[in-house]
Tab-separated table of C-alpha atoms in Angstrom:
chain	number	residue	atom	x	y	z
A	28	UNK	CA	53.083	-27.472	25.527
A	29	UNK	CA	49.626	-26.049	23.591
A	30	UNK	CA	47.038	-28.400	24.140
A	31	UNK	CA	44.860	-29.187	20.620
A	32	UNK	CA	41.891	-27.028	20.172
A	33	UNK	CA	38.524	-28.789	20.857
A	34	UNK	CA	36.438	-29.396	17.750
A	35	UNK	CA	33.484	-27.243	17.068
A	36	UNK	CA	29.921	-29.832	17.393
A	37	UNK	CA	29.306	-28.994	13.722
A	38	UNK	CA	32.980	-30.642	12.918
A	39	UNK	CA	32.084	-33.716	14.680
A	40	UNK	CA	28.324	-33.356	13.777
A	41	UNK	CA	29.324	-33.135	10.274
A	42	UNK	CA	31.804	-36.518	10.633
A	43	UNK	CA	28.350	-38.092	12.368
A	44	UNK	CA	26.415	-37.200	9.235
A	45	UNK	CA	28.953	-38.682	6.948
A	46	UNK	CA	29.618	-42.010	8.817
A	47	UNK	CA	25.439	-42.513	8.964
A	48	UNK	CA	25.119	-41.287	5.448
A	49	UNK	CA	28.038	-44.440	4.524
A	50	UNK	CA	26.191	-46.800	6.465
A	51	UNK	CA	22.727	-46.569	4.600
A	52	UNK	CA	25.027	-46.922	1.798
A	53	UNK	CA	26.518	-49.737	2.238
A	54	UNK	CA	23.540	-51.394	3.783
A	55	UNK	CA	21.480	-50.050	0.318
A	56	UNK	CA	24.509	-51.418	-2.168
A	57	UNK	CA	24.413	-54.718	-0.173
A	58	UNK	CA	20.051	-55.152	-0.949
A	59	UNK	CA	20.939	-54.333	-4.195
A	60	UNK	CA	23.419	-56.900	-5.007
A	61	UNK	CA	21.235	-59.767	-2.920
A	62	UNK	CA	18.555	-58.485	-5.414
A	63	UNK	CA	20.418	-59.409	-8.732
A	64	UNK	CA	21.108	-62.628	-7.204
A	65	UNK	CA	17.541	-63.362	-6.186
A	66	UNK	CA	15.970	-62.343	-8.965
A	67	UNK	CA	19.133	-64.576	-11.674
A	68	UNK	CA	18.370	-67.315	-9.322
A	69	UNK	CA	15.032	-67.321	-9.423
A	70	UNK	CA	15.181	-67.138	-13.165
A	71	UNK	CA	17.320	-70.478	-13.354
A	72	UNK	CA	15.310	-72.306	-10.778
A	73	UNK	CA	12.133	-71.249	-12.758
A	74	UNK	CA	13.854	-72.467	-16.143
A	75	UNK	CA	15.549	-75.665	-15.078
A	76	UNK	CA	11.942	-76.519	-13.257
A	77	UNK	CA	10.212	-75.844	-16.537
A	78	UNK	CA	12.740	-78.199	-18.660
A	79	UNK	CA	12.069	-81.232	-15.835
A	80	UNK	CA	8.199	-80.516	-16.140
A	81	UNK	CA	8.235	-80.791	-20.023
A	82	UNK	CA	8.201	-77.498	-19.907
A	83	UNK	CA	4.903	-77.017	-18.003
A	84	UNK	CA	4.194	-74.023	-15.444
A	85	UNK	CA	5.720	-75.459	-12.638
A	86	UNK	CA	8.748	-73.545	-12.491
A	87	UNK	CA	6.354	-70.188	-12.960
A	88	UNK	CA	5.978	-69.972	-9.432
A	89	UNK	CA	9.269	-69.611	-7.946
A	90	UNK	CA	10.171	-67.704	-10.644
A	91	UNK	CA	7.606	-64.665	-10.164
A	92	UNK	CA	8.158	-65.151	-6.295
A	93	UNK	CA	12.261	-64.558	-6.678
A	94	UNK	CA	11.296	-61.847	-9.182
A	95	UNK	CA	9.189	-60.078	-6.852
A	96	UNK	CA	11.358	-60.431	-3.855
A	97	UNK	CA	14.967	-59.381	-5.553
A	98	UNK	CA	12.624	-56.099	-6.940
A	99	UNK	CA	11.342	-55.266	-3.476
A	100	UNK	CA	15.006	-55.726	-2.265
A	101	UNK	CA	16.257	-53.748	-5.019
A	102	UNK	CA	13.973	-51.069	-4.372
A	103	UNK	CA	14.080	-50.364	-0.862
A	104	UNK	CA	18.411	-51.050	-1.132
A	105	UNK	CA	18.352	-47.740	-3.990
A	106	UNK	CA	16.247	-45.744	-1.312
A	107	UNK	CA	18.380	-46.803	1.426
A	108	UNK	CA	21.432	-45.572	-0.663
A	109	UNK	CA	19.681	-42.580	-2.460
A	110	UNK	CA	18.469	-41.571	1.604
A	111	UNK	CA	22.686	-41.839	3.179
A	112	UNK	CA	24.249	-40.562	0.123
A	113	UNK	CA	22.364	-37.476	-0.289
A	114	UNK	CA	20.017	-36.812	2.740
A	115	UNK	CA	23.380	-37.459	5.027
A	116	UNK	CA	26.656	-38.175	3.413
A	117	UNK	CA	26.464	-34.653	1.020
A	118	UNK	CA	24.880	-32.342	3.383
A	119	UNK	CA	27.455	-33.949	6.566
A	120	UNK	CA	30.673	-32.842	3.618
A	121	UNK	CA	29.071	-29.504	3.164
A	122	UNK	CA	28.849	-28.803	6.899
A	123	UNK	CA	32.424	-30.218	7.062
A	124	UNK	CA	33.163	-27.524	4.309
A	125	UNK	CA	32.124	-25.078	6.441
A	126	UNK	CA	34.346	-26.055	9.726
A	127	UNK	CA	36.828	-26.348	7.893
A	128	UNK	CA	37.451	-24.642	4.550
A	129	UNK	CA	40.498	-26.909	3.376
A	130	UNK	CA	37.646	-29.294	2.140
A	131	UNK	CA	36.348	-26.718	-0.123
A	132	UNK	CA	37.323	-28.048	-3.626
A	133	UNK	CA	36.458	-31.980	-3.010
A	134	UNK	CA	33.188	-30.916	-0.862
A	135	UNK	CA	32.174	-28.616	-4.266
A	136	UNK	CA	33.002	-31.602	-6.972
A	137	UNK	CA	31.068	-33.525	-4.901
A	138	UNK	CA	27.855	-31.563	-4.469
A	139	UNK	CA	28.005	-29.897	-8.075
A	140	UNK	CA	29.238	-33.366	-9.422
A	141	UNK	CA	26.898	-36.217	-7.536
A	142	UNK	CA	23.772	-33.676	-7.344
A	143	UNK	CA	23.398	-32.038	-10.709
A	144	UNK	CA	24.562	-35.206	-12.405
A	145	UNK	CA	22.229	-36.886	-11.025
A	146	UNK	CA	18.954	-34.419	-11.691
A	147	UNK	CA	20.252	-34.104	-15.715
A	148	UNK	CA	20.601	-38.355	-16.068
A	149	UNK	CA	17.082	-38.104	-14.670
A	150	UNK	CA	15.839	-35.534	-17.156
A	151	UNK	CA	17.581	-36.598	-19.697
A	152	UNK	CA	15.833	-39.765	-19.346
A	153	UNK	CA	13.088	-38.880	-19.366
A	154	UNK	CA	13.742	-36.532	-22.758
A	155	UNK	CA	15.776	-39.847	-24.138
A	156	UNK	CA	13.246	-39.601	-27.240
A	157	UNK	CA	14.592	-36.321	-28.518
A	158	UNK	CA	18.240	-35.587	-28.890
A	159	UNK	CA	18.673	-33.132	-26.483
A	160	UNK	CA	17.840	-35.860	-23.401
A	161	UNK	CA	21.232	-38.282	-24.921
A	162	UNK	CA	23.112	-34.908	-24.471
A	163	UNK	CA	21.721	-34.337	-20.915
A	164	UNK	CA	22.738	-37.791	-20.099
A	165	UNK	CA	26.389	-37.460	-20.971
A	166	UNK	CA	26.500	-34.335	-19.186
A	167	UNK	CA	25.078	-35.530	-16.313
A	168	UNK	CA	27.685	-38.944	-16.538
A	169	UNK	CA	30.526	-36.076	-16.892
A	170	UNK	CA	28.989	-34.581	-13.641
A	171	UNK	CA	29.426	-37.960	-11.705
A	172	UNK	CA	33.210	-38.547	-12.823
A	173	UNK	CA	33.594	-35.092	-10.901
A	174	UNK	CA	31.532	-35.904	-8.380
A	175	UNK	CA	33.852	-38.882	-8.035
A	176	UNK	CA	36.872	-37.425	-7.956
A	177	UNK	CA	35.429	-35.200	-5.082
A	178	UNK	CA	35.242	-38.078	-3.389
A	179	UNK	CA	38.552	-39.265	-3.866
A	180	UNK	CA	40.236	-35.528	-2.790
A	181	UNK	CA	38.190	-35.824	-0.098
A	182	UNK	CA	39.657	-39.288	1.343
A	183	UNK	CA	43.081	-37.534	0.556
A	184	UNK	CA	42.194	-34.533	2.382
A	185	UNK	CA	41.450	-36.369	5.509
A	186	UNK	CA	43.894	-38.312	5.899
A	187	UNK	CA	46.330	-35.098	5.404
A	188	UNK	CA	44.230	-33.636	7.950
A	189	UNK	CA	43.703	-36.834	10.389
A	190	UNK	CA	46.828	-39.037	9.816
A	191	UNK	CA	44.526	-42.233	9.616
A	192	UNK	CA	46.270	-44.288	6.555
A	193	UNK	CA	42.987	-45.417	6.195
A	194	UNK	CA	41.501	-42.988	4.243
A	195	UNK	CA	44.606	-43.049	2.060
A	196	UNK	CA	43.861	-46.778	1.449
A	197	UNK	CA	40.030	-45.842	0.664
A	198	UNK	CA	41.135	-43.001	-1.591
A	199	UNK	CA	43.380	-45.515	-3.592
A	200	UNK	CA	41.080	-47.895	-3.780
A	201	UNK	CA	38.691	-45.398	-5.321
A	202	UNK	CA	41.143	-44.654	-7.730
A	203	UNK	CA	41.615	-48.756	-8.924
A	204	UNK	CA	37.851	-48.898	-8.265
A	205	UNK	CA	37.435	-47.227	-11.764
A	206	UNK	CA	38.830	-50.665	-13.278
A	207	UNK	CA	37.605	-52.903	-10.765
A	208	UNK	CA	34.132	-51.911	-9.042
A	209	UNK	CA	34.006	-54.330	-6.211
A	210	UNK	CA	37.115	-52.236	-4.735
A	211	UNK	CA	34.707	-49.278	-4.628
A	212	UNK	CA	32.765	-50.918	-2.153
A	213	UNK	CA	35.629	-52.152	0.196
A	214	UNK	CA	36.709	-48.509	-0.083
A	215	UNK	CA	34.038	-47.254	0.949
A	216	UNK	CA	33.392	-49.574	4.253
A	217	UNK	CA	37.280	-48.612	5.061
A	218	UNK	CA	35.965	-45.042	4.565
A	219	UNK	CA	33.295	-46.112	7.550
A	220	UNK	CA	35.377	-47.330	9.749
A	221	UNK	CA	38.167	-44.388	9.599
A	222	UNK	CA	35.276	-41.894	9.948
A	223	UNK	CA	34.558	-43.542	13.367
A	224	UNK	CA	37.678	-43.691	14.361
A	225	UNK	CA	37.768	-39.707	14.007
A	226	UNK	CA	34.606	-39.364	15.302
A	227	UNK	CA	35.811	-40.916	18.618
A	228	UNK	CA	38.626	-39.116	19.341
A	229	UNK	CA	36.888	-35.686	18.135
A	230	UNK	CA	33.842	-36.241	20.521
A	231	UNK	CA	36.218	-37.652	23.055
A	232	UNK	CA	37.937	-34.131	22.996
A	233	UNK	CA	34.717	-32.395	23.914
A	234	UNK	CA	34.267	-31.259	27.408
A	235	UNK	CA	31.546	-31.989	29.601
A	236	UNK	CA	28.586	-30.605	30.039
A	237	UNK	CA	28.667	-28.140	33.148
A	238	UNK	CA	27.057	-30.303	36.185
A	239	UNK	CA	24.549	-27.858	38.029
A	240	UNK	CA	24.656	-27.765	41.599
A	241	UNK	CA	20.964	-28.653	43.503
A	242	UNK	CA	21.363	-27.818	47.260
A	243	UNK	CA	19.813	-30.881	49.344
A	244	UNK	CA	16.584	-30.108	50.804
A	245	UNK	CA	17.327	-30.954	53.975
A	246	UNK	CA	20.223	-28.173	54.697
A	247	UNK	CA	19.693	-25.458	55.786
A	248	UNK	CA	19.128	-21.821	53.874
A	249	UNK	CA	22.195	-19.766	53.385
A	250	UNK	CA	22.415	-16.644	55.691
C-alpha cells in the first residue's frame, strides 16, 4: 500500500490564507448588515419620537447617534471584508494555484475577475460624469460575474480534489445565491468550515519537526 504524499507548507499555507481571508469576511458582511439595521432603526426611532413631540427635536438625538454608529460599523465591516477578501482570501487561491495547477482557471477568473473589476467600478466612478466612466462600470460589473464564477469552479474543484460534500453544497449555493443573496452568505460560512476541515487533516499529515539531541551536562565527554 503507497502511503499519500505529505502536502507541501505552501498547500496548507495557502488553505490557512483562504480560511482567515473568509473569516474577516464574514465577520466584515456581518458589521455591515448590523449597520443597515442601526442606522433604519435609528431613523424610525428618530421619526416616531419627532411625531410624539409635535414634531420637536427630540427624536434628533437618537437619530444622529444610530446614524453615526451603523456608519462607523459599516465602515470598519467593508475594511474588514475589503482586508480577508483581497489581502488573504485572493493571494491564499493564487498560492493554491501554484501547488497545485488544477486550480488554474477558477484561481485566474477570480483574480482577473474580483481585482480588475473592482479597480474599473472605482474609476469609473469616479469618471461617472463623462460617458466613458458608465462604460468602465459595466465592465468592471462584467469582471465580478467572472470573478464569481471563479469562485464557484473553485468550490467545485475542491471538493473533486478533497471529497468534502461541503464545498459542493457551498458551490451550489453560490449558484442559487444569484437569485437569493442571503444563500451567498451561508455558502460562504460552509466554505469556512470545509476549509478547516482540510486544513486539519493536511497539517495533520505533516511530520514533525526533527527533535535535536542536547547531551546532559552532567555525563561524561565521549572518548
Amino acid at each position: 500500500m503507497i502511503a499519500a504524499p505529505i502536502p507541501s507548507t505552501d498547500l496548507v499555507d495557502s488553505f490557512r490564507k483562504m480560511r482567515e481571508g473568509l473569516l474577516y469576511g464574514i465577520i466584515g458582511s456581518i458589521l455591515v448588515g448590523a449597520s443597515i439595521y442601526i442606522i433604519i432603526f435609528g431613523i424610525l426611532a428618530a421619526a416616531f419620537s419627532s411625531v410624539g413631540h409635535g414634531m420637536g427635536r427630540g427624536g434628533a438625538g437618537p437619530a444622529m447617534a444610530g446614524f453615526a454608529i451603523g456608519v462607523i460599523a459599516a465602515i470598519i465591516g467593508a475594511l474588514l471584508w475589503l482586508y480577508g477578501f483581497y489581502g488573504k482570501f485572493i493571494p491564499g487561491v493564487e498560492q493554491l494555484r501554484k501547488a497545485r495547477p488544477e486550480y488554474s482557471t477558477a484561481a485566474s477568473l477570480i483574480r482577473i475577475g474580483y481585482i480588475w473589476g473592482l479597480i474599473l467600478i472605482i474609476v469609473g466612478v469616479i469618471l461617472t460624469l463623462i460617458l466613458i466612466g458608465i462604460l468602465l462600470v459595466v465592465i468592471g460589473y462584467i469582471l465580478l460575474i467572472l470573478g464569481y464564477i471563479g469562485m464557484i469552479i473553485l468550490c467545485f474543484n475542491l471538493n473533486s480534489s478533497e471529497g468534502n460534500s461541503l464545498y459542493l453544497v457551498a458551490g451550489i449555493l453560490l449558484i442559487i445565491g444569484i437569485f437569493i443573496p442571503l444563500l451567498q452568505f451561508i455558502a460562504y460560512i460552509l466554505l469556512y468550515v470545509a476549509l478547516g476541515e482540510t486544513l486539519r487533516k493536511y497539517s495533520s499529515m505533516q511530520p514533525a519537526p526533527p527533535v535535536s539531541f542536547q547531551p546532559s551536562p552532567n555525563l561524561p565527554p565521549p572518548i
